[in-house]
Short mmCIF file of C-alpha atoms in Angstrom, two decimals:
data_model
loop_
_atom_site.label_atom_id
_atom_site.label_comp_id
_atom_site.label_asym_id
_atom_site.label_seq_id
_atom_site.Cartn_x
_atom_site.Cartn_y
_atom_site.Cartn_z
CA MET A 1 -64.37 45.73 -37.20
CA GLU A 2 -61.01 46.05 -38.54
CA ASN A 3 -59.95 46.78 -35.06
CA GLN A 4 -61.57 43.63 -33.85
CA GLU A 5 -59.91 41.64 -36.63
CA ASN A 6 -56.56 43.10 -35.63
CA GLU A 7 -57.26 42.19 -32.03
CA ASN A 8 -58.23 38.65 -33.06
CA GLN A 9 -55.12 38.38 -35.17
CA CYS A 10 -53.00 39.73 -32.30
CA GLY A 11 -54.68 37.27 -29.97
CA GLU A 12 -53.99 34.46 -32.37
CA ASN A 13 -50.37 35.60 -32.73
CA GLU A 14 -50.03 35.68 -28.96
CA LYS A 15 -51.56 32.23 -28.75
CA THR A 16 -49.17 30.97 -31.40
CA GLU A 17 -46.24 32.62 -29.61
CA ASN A 18 -47.37 31.13 -26.31
CA GLN A 19 -47.72 27.74 -27.93
CA ASN A 20 -44.27 28.11 -29.52
CA PHE A 21 -42.82 29.18 -26.18
CA GLU A 22 -44.49 26.27 -24.41
CA GLN A 23 -43.23 23.90 -27.08
CA GLU A 24 -39.71 25.33 -26.75
CA THR A 25 -39.89 25.09 -22.98
CA SER A 26 -41.26 21.59 -23.24
CA SER A 27 -38.57 20.75 -25.80
CA ASN A 28 -35.87 22.23 -23.54
CA GLU A 29 -37.20 20.27 -20.59
CA GLU A 30 -37.26 17.11 -22.70
CA SER A 31 -33.68 17.63 -23.91
CA HIS A 32 -32.63 18.46 -20.34
CA GLN A 33 -34.41 15.31 -19.13
CA GLU A 34 -32.82 13.34 -21.97
CA ALA A 35 -29.35 14.65 -21.09
CA LYS A 36 -29.95 13.80 -17.43
CA LEU A 37 -31.06 10.27 -18.35
CA GLN A 38 -28.07 9.87 -20.68
CA LYS A 39 -25.71 10.96 -17.88
CA GLU A 40 -27.37 8.53 -15.47
CA PHE A 41 -27.14 5.77 -18.09
CA ASP A 42 -23.43 6.50 -18.63
CA GLU A 43 -22.80 6.41 -14.87
CA LEU A 44 -24.63 3.10 -14.50
CA LYS A 45 -22.82 1.67 -17.51
CA ASP A 46 -19.47 2.74 -16.00
CA LYS A 47 -20.41 1.16 -12.65
CA TYR A 48 -21.42 -2.04 -14.44
CA ILE A 49 -18.14 -2.19 -16.40
CA ARG A 50 -16.11 -1.59 -13.21
CA ALA A 51 -18.09 -4.18 -11.24
CA ASN A 52 -17.67 -6.70 -14.05
CA ALA A 53 -13.92 -6.02 -14.23
CA GLU A 54 -13.62 -6.37 -10.45
CA PHE A 55 -15.52 -9.65 -10.60
CA GLU A 56 -13.18 -10.95 -13.31
CA ASN A 57 -10.14 -9.91 -11.24
CA ILE A 58 -11.53 -11.68 -8.17
CA LYS A 59 -12.26 -14.74 -10.28
CA LYS A 60 -8.67 -14.79 -11.61
CA ARG A 61 -7.23 -14.23 -8.12
CA MET A 62 -9.34 -17.08 -6.71
CA GLU A 63 -8.19 -19.38 -9.52
CA LYS A 64 -4.56 -18.49 -8.81
CA GLU A 65 -5.05 -19.07 -5.07
CA LYS A 66 -6.69 -22.40 -5.83
CA LEU A 67 -3.72 -23.48 -7.95
CA ASN A 68 -1.28 -22.34 -5.24
CA ALA A 69 -3.27 -24.22 -2.63
CA LEU A 70 -3.02 -27.39 -4.73
CA VAL A 71 0.71 -26.94 -5.35
CA TYR A 72 1.58 -26.14 -1.73
CA ALA A 73 -1.03 -28.35 -0.02
CA ASN A 74 1.57 -30.94 0.95
CA GLU A 75 4.13 -28.42 2.23
CA SER A 76 3.77 -29.10 5.96
CA PHE A 77 3.58 -32.86 5.37
CA ALA A 78 6.72 -32.75 3.22
CA ARG A 79 8.49 -30.60 5.85
CA ASP A 80 7.71 -33.27 8.47
CA LEU A 81 9.16 -36.00 6.25
CA LEU A 82 12.50 -34.20 5.86
CA ASP A 83 13.59 -35.51 9.27
CA VAL A 84 13.01 -39.06 8.02
CA ILE A 85 15.18 -38.33 4.96
CA ASP A 86 17.92 -36.97 7.23
CA ALA A 87 17.82 -40.16 9.32
CA LEU A 88 17.98 -42.39 6.23
CA GLU A 89 20.91 -40.39 4.84
CA ALA A 90 22.70 -40.67 8.18
CA ALA A 91 22.19 -44.45 8.09
CA ILE A 92 23.80 -44.60 4.66
CA ASN A 93 26.81 -42.60 5.84
CA VAL A 94 27.56 -45.08 8.62
CA GLU A 95 30.60 -47.21 7.84
CA ALA A 96 29.67 -50.79 6.95
CA ASN A 97 32.21 -53.51 7.76
CA ASP A 98 30.42 -56.79 7.20
CA GLU A 99 28.12 -58.24 4.57
CA LEU A 100 24.97 -57.80 6.65
CA SER A 101 25.71 -54.12 7.20
CA LEU A 102 26.30 -53.66 3.47
CA LYS A 103 22.93 -55.28 2.67
CA ILE A 104 21.17 -53.09 5.22
CA LYS A 105 22.90 -50.01 3.82
CA GLU A 106 21.85 -51.02 0.29
CA GLY A 107 18.24 -51.45 1.44
CA VAL A 108 18.26 -48.06 3.11
CA GLN A 109 19.68 -46.49 -0.08
CA ASN A 110 16.92 -48.09 -2.16
CA THR A 111 14.32 -46.83 0.31
CA LEU A 112 15.81 -43.36 0.18
CA ASP A 113 15.83 -43.37 -3.63
CA LEU A 114 12.17 -44.40 -3.67
CA PHE A 115 11.40 -41.72 -1.11
CA PHE A 116 13.03 -39.05 -3.31
CA LYS A 117 11.11 -40.22 -6.39
CA LYS A 118 7.80 -39.97 -4.53
CA LEU A 119 8.65 -36.53 -3.15
CA GLU A 120 9.70 -35.26 -6.58
CA LYS A 121 6.41 -36.53 -7.98
CA HIS A 122 4.72 -34.08 -5.61
CA GLY A 123 7.07 -31.18 -6.38
CA VAL A 124 9.53 -31.55 -3.48
CA LYS A 125 13.17 -31.30 -4.54
CA ALA A 126 16.50 -30.81 -2.83
CA ILE A 127 18.01 -27.37 -3.26
CA GLU A 128 20.95 -27.55 -5.65
CA GLU A 129 24.32 -26.98 -4.07
CA LEU A 130 25.80 -23.64 -5.02
CA LYS A 131 29.21 -22.19 -4.32
CA GLU A 132 27.94 -18.73 -3.43
CA PHE A 133 25.80 -18.08 -0.38
CA ASP A 134 22.21 -17.10 -1.28
CA PRO A 135 20.12 -15.91 1.68
CA ASN A 136 16.97 -16.98 -0.15
CA LEU A 137 18.14 -20.60 -0.24
CA HIS A 138 20.69 -20.90 2.56
CA GLU A 139 20.90 -20.37 6.29
CA ALA A 140 24.40 -19.52 7.49
CA MET A 141 25.06 -21.40 10.72
CA PHE A 142 28.54 -19.96 11.24
CA HIS A 143 31.45 -18.27 9.45
CA THR A 144 34.85 -19.94 9.09
CA GLN A 145 38.27 -18.94 7.87
CA SER A 146 39.22 -20.75 4.68
CA ALA A 147 42.23 -20.31 2.45
CA GLU A 148 40.52 -22.34 -0.29
CA HIS A 149 37.31 -20.27 -0.42
CA SER A 150 36.69 -16.61 -1.05
CA SER A 151 34.47 -14.52 1.21
CA GLY A 152 30.78 -15.42 0.85
CA GLU A 153 31.42 -18.89 -0.56
CA ILE A 154 29.90 -21.95 1.02
CA VAL A 155 32.54 -24.01 2.80
CA GLN A 156 30.40 -26.91 4.00
CA VAL A 157 26.78 -28.06 3.76
CA LEU A 158 25.58 -29.06 7.23
CA GLN A 159 22.00 -29.99 6.32
CA LYS A 160 20.34 -30.24 2.91
CA GLY A 161 17.63 -27.80 2.04
CA TYR A 162 14.43 -28.55 0.15
CA LYS A 163 11.80 -26.66 -1.76
CA ILE A 164 8.35 -27.40 -3.06
CA ALA A 165 7.79 -25.82 -6.47
CA ASP A 166 9.53 -22.43 -6.01
CA ARG A 167 8.97 -22.10 -2.26
CA VAL A 168 11.74 -23.05 0.18
CA ILE A 169 10.40 -25.37 2.86
CA ARG A 170 13.76 -25.78 4.59
CA PRO A 171 16.83 -23.71 3.75
CA THR A 172 20.18 -25.42 3.30
CA LYS A 173 22.20 -24.99 6.48
CA VAL A 174 25.78 -24.07 5.62
CA SER A 175 29.02 -22.68 6.91
CA VAL A 176 30.26 -19.67 4.99
CA ALA A 177 33.80 -18.38 4.44
CA LYS A 178 34.69 -15.01 5.96
#
């Protein structure tokens, strides 16, 4: 009987050990599963954060492009009007001898002044005259010898340049000293 009790006790011990082993295995599987789920969660969270950041960057870029489109929307129209300005300025530079010519010249000057005000309202401005040649603002038409100017200085402005906001829509055409 004692033998049988020992066997029963051994059997119970084995059962308990098997149960403990199964619980440990189950616990290990659960922690492994939990770690796997945590890793998957972290990956998805990272993807979400990156996608959200990319969306915000696209949103900012689109807003910037929209603002640029508004600022530069009139660029080609303004470029077309520059020929009209050139013609009006040429009319003002014509020598007036009689009273009628002076009145016409005055009217053209007033029209030109109004034209400039309207263009400036929409961001179009004449490029300021500089002494030094700047390839970003000027187009050199030819080089000339000049005792009065050092090399690289603008000798003469042949045609005014204009810009809209910070973008050059027509460079100033100049002659440059050698």
